[in-house]
CSV table of C-alpha atoms and ligand atoms in Angstrom, one decimal:
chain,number,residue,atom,x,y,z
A,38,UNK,CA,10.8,22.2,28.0
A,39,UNK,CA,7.3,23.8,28.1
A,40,UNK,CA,5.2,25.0,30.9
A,41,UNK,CA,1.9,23.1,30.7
A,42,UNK,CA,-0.6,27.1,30.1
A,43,UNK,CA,1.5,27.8,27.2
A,44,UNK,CA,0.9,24.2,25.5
A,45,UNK,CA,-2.8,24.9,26.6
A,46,UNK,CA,-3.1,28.4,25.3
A,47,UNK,CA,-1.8,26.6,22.0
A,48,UNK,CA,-5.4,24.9,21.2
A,49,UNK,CA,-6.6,21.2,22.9
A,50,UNK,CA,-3.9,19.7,24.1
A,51,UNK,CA,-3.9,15.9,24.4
A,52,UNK,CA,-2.4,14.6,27.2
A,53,UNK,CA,-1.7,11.0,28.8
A,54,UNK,CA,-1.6,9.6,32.2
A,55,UNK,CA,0.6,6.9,33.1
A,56,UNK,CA,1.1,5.6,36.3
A,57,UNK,CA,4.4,4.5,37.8
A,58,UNK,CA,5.0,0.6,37.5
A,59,UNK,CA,5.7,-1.7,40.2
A,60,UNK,CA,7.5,-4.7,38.9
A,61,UNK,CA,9.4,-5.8,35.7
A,62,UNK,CA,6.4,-6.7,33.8
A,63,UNK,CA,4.9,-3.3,34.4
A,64,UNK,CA,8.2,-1.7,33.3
A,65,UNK,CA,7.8,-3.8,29.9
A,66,UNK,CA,4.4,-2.8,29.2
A,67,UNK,CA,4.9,1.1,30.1
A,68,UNK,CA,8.2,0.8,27.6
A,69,UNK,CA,5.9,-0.7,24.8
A,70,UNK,CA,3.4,1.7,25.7
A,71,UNK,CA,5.1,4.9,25.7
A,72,UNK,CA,6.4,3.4,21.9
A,73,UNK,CA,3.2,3.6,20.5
A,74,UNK,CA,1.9,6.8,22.2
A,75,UNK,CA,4.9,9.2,21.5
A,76,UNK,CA,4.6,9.3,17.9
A,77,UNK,CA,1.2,10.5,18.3
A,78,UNK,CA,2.8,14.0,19.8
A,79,UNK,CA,0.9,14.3,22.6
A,80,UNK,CA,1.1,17.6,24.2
A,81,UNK,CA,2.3,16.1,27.5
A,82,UNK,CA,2.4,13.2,29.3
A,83,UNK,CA,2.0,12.5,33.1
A,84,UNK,CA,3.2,9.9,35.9
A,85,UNK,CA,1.0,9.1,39.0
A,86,UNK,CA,2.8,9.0,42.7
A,87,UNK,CA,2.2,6.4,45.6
A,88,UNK,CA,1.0,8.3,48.0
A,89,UNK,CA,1.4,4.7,50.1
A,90,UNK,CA,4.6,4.7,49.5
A,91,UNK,CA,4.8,1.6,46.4
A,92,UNK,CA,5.5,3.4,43.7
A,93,UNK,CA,7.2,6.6,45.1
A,94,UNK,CA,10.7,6.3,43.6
A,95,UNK,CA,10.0,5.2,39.7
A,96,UNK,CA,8.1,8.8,39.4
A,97,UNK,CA,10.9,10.7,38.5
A,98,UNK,CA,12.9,8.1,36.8
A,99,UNK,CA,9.7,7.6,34.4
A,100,UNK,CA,10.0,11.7,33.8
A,101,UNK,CA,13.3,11.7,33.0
A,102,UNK,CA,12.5,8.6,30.8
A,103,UNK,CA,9.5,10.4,28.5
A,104,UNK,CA,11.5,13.6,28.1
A,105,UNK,CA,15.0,12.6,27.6
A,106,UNK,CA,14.2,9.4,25.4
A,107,UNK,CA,10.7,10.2,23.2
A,108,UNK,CA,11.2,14.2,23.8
A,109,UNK,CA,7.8,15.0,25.4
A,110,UNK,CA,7.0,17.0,27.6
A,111,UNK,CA,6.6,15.3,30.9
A,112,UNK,CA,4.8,16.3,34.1
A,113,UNK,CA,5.5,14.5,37.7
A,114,UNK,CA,2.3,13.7,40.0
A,115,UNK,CA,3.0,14.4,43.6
A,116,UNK,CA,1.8,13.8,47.0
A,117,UNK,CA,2.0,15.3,49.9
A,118,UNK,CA,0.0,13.5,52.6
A,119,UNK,CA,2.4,10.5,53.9
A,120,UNK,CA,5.4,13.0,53.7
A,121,UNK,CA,7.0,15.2,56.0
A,122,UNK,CA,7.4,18.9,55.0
A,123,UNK,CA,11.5,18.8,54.8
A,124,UNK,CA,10.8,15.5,52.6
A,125,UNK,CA,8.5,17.4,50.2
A,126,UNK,CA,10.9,19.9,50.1
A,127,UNK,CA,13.6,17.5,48.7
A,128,UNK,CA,11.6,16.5,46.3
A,129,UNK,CA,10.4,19.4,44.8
A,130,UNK,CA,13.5,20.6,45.4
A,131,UNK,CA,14.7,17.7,42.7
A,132,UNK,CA,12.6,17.9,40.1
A,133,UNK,CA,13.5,22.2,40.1
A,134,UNK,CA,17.1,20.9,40.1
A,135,UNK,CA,16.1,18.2,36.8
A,136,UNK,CA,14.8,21.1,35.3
A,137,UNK,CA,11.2,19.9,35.2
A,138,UNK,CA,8.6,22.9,34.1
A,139,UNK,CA,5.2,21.5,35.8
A,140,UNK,CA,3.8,20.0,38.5
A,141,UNK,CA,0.1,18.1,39.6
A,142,UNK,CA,0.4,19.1,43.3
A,143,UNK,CA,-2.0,16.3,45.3
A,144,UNK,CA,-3.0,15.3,48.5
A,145,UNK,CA,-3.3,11.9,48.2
A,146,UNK,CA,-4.8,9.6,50.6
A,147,UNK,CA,-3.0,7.9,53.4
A,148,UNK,CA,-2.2,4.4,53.2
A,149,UNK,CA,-5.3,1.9,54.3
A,150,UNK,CA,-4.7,1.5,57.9
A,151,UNK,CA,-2.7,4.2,59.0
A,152,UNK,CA,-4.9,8.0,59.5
A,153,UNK,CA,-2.5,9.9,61.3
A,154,UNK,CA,-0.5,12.6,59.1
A,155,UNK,CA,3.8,13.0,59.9
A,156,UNK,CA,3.6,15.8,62.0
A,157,UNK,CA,3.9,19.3,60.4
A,158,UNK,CA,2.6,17.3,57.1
A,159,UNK,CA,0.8,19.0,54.5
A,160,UNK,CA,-3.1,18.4,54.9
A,161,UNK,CA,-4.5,19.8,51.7
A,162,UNK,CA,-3.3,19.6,48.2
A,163,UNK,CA,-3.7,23.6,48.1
A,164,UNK,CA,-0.5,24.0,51.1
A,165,UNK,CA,1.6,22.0,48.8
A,166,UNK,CA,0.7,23.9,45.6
A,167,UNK,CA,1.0,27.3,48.1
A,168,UNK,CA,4.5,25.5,49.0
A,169,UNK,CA,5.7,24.6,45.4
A,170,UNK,CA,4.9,28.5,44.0
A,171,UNK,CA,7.3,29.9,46.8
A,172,UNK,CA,9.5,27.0,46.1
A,173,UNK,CA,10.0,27.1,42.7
A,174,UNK,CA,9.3,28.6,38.7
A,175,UNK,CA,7.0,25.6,38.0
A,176,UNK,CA,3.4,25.5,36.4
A,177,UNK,CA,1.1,23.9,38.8
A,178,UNK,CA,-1.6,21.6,37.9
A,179,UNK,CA,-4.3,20.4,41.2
A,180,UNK,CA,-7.0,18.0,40.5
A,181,UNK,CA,-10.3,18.6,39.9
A,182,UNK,CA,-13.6,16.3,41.2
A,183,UNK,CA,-16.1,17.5,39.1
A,184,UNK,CA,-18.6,15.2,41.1
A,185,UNK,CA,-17.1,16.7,44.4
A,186,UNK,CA,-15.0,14.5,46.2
A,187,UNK,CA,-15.9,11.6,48.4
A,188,UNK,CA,-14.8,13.3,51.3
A,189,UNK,CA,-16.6,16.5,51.0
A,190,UNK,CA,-18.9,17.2,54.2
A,191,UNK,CA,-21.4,19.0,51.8
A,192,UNK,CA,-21.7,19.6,48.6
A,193,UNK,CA,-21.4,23.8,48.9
A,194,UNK,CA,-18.3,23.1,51.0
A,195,UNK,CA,-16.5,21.1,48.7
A,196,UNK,CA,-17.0,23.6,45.8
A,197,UNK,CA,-15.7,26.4,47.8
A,198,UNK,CA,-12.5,23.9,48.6
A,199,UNK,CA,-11.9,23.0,45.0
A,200,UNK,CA,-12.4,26.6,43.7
A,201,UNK,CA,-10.1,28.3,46.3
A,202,UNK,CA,-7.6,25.5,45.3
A,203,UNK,CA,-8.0,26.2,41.2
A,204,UNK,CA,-7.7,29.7,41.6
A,205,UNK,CA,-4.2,29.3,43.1
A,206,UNK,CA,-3.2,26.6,40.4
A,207,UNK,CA,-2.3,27.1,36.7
A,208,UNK,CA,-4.2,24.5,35.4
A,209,UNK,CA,-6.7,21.5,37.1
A,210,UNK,CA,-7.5,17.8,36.0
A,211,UNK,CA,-10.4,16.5,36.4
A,212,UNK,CA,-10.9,12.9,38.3
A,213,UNK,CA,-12.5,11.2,35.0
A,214,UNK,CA,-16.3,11.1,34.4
A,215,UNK,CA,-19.0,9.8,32.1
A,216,UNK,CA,-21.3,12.7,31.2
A,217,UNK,CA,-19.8,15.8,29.7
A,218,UNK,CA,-23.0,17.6,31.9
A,219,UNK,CA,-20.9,16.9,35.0
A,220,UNK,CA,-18.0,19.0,33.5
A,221,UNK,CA,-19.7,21.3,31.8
A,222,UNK,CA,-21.7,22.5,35.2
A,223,UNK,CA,-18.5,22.0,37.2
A,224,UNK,CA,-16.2,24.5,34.8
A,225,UNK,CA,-19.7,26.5,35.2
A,226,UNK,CA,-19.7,26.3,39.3
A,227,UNK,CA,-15.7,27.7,39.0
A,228,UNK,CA,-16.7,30.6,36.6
A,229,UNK,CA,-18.8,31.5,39.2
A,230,UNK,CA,-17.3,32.0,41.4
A,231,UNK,CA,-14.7,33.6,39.3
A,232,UNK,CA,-12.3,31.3,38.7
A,233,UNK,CA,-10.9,30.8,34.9
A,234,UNK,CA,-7.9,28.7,35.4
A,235,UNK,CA,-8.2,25.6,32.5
A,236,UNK,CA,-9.5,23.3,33.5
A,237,UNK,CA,-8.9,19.6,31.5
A,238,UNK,CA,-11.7,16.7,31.5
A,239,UNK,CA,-9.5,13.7,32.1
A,240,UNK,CA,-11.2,11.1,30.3
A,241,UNK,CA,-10.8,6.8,31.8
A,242,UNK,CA,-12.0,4.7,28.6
A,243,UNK,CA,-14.1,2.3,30.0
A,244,UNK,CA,-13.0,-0.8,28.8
A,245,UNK,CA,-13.1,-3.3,31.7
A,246,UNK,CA,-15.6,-3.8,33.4
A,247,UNK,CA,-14.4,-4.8,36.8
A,248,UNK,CA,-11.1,-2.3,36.7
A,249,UNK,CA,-13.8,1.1,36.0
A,250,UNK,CA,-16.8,-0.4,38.3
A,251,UNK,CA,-13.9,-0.9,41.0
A,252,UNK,CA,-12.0,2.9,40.4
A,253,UNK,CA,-15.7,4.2,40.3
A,254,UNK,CA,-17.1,2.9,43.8
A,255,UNK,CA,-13.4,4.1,45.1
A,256,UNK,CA,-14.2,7.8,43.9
A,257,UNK,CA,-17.5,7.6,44.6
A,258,UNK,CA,-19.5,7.9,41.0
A,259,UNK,CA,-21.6,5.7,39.6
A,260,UNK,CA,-20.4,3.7,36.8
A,261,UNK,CA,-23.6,4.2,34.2
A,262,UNK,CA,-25.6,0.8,33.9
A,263,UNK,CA,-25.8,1.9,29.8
A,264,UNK,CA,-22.3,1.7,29.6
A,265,UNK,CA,-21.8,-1.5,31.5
A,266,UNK,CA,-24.8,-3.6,29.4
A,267,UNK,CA,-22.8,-2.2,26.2
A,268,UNK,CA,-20.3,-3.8,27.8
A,269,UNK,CA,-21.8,-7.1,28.7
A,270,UNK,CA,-23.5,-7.5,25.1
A,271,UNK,CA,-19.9,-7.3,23.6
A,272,UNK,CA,-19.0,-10.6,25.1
A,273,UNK,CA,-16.0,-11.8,26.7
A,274,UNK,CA,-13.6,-10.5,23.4
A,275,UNK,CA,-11.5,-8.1,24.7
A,276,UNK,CA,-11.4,-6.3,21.1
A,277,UNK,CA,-14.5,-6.1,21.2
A,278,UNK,CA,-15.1,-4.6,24.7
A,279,UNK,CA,-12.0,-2.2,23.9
A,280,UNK,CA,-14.3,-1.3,20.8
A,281,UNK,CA,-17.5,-0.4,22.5
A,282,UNK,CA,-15.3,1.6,25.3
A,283,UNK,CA,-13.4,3.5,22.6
A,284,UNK,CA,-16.9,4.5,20.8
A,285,UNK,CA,-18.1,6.1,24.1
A,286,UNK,CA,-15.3,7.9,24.9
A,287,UNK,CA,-15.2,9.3,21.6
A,288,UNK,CA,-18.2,11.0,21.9
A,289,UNK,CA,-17.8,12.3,24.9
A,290,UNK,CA,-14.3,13.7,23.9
A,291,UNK,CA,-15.9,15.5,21.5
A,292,UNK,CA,-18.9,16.8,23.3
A,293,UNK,CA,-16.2,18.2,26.1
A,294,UNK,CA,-14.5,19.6,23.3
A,295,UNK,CA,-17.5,21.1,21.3
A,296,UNK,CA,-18.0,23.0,25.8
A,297,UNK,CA,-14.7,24.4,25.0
A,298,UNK,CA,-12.4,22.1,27.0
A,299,UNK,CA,-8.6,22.9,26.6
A,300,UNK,CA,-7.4,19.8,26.1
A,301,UNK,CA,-7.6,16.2,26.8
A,302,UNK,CA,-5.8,13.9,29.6
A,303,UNK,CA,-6.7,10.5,28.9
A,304,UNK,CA,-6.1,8.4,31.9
A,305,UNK,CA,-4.4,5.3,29.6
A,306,UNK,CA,-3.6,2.7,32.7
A,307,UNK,CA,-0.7,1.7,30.5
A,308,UNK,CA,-2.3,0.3,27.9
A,309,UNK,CA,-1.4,2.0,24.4
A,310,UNK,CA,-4.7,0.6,22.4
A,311,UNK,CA,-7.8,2.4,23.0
A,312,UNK,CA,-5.9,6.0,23.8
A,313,UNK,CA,-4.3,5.7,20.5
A,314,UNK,CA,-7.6,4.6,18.6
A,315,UNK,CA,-9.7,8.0,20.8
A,316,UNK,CA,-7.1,9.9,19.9
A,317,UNK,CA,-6.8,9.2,16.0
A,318,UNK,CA,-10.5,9.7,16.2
A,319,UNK,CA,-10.9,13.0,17.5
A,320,UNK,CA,-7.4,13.9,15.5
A,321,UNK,CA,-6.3,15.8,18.7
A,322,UNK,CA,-2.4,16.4,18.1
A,323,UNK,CA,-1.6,19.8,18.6
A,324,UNK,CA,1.8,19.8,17.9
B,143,FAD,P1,-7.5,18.1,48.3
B,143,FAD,O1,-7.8,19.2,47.3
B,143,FAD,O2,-6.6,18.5,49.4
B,143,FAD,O3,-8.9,17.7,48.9
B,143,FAD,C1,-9.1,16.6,49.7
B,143,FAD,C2,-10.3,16.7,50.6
B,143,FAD,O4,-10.1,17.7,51.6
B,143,FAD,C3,-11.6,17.0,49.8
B,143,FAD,O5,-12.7,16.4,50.5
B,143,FAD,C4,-11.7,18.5,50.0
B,143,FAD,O6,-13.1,19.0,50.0
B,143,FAD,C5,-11.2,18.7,51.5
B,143,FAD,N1,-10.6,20.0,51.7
B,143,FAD,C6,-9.7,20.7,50.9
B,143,FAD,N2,-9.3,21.8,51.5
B,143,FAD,C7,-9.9,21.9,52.7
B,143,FAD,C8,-9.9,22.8,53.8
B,143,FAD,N3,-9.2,23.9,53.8
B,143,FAD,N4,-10.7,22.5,54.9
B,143,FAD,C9,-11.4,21.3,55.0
B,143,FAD,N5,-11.4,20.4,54.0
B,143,FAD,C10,-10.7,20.7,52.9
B,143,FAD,N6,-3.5,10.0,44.0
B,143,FAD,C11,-2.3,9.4,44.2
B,143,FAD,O7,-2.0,8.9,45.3
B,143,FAD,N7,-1.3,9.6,43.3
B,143,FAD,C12,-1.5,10.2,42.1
B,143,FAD,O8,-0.5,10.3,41.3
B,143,FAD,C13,-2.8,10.8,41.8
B,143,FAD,N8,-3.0,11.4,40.7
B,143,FAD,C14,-4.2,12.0,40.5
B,143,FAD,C15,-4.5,12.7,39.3
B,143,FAD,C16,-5.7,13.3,39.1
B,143,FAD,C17,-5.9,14.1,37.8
B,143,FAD,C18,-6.7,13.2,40.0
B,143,FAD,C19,-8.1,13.8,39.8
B,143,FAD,C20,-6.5,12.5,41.2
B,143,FAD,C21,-5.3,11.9,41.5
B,143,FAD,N9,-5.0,11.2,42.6
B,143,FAD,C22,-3.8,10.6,42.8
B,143,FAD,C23,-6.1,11.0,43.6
B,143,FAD,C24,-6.1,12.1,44.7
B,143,FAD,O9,-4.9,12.0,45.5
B,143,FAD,C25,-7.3,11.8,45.6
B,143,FAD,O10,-8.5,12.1,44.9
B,143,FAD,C26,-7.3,12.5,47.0
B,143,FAD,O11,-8.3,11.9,47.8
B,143,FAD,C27,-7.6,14.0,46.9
B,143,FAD,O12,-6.6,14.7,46.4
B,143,FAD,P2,-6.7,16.3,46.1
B,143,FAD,O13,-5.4,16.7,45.7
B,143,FAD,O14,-7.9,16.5,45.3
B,143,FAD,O15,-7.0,16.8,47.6
């Protein structure tokens, strides 16, 4: 299919995240999901890894699925922290084999418990992307942390880790945000320091309260007390909630576009509702 720089280079690309489901109730609501999202043409669509381990094998099978079955372009997450090289090496070694065109190279985070890496193991998402360009023809995608990442000793340090890392990749994705300000001064940071590789804003609408304030504290940002009163005063109706979370992300999808973002990865957590609704608003389909 299409390496991800060329869809990019095409205009704003819409994108969707999904992650990788871990029983069959999951599998039924990523099915109905992917129904409703498909017809909107996104320009690709991605599946998360476990880096613990959970959710490891349905990666590729969900790839296979999006491309083979709705005929979108569709872009595996990997890991590399819990692995062993030789394993990483199978792997990638697969997808090249299934034909697969891109790839979000990550590091992960080990599983709660456990902080020794295999030995010879990957430490940095940057090895594995260094690994996957001598491996193989794919695009690579890395993440970005526009806010740095919670790990960073300092804040200097953690730009010069991310940039060295985006220079290498073809593209980055942002860890999601709520003030266009934070991208817009990250994307200036990069430029810099001479880096140009697209970078997309991956946009989480906040719709629940408890799921955003929880994935926040875990990446360290602060989950805007404006955004969670909006919440609040909607009351306990979910459409209601969904409508307040759409109306923010909205605007903020449109003031990253009006920076000059190249696309659009909205992180959908498998529900279909308020990604189809933000993206019919901002009429992103670029295909
Ligand atoms: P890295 O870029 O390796 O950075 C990790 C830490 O190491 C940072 O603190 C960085 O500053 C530091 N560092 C980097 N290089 C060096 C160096 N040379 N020396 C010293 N320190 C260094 N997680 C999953 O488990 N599965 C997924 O599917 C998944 N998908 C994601 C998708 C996106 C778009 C994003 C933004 C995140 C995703 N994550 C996923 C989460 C990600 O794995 C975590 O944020 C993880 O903690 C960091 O991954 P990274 O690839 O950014 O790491």
């Amino acid at each position: 299919m299409t390496r991800i720089p060329q869809l990019l280079a095409a205009g704003p690309a819409l994108s969707f995240e999904f992650s990788a489901p871990r029983d069959p109730d999951g599998v039924r609501r990523l099915e109905r999901t992917l129904r409703r999202l498909a017809p909107l043409q996104p320009a690709f669509m991605s599946v998360t890894y476990g880096a613990g381990g959970a959710t490891r094998g349905p990666t590729r099978e969900w790839v296979a699925r999006i491309r083979n079955a709705f005929g979108v372009e569709a872009m595996p997450h990997l890991t590399c922290v819990a692995h062993t090289r030789d394993e990483v090496g199978a792997i990638v070694d697969q997808y090249a084999a299934d034909g697969i065109d891109n790839l979000l190279a990550l590091r992960g985070d080990l599983p709660q418990g456990s902080d020794e890496l295999p030995s010879g193991a990957f430490r940095y998402a940057r090895e594995l992307a260094a690994f996957v360009r001598e491996r193989t023809a794919m695009a690579i995608g890395v993440a970005a942390h526009p806010q740095g990442h919670p790990l960073a000793v300092s804040e200097a340090a953690d730009r010069e880790h991310q940039a060295a890392k985006i220079a290498a990749a073809d593209f980055a994705i942002t860890q999601f945000f709520f003030d266009a300000a934070h991208y817009e001064r990250f994307t200036e940071q990069m430029a810099a320091r001479g880096v140009h590789t697209p970078i997309i804003p991956g946009l989480m609408p906040p719709t629940n309260i408890n799921g955003i304030a929880r994935m926040s504290a875990l990446n360290g940002l602060e989950f805007p007390v404006s955004i969670r009163e909006r919440l609040e005063a909607a009351g306990e109706n979910p459409a209601a909630r969904r409508a307040v979370g759409v109306e923010f992300a909205v605007a903020l999808a449109q003031n990253l576009l009006n920076a000059g973002a190249p696309g659009l990865h909205i992180y959908t957590m498998n529900y279909s509702a308020a990604p189809q609704e933000i993206a019919q608003a901002i009429g992103l389909n670029p295909n």
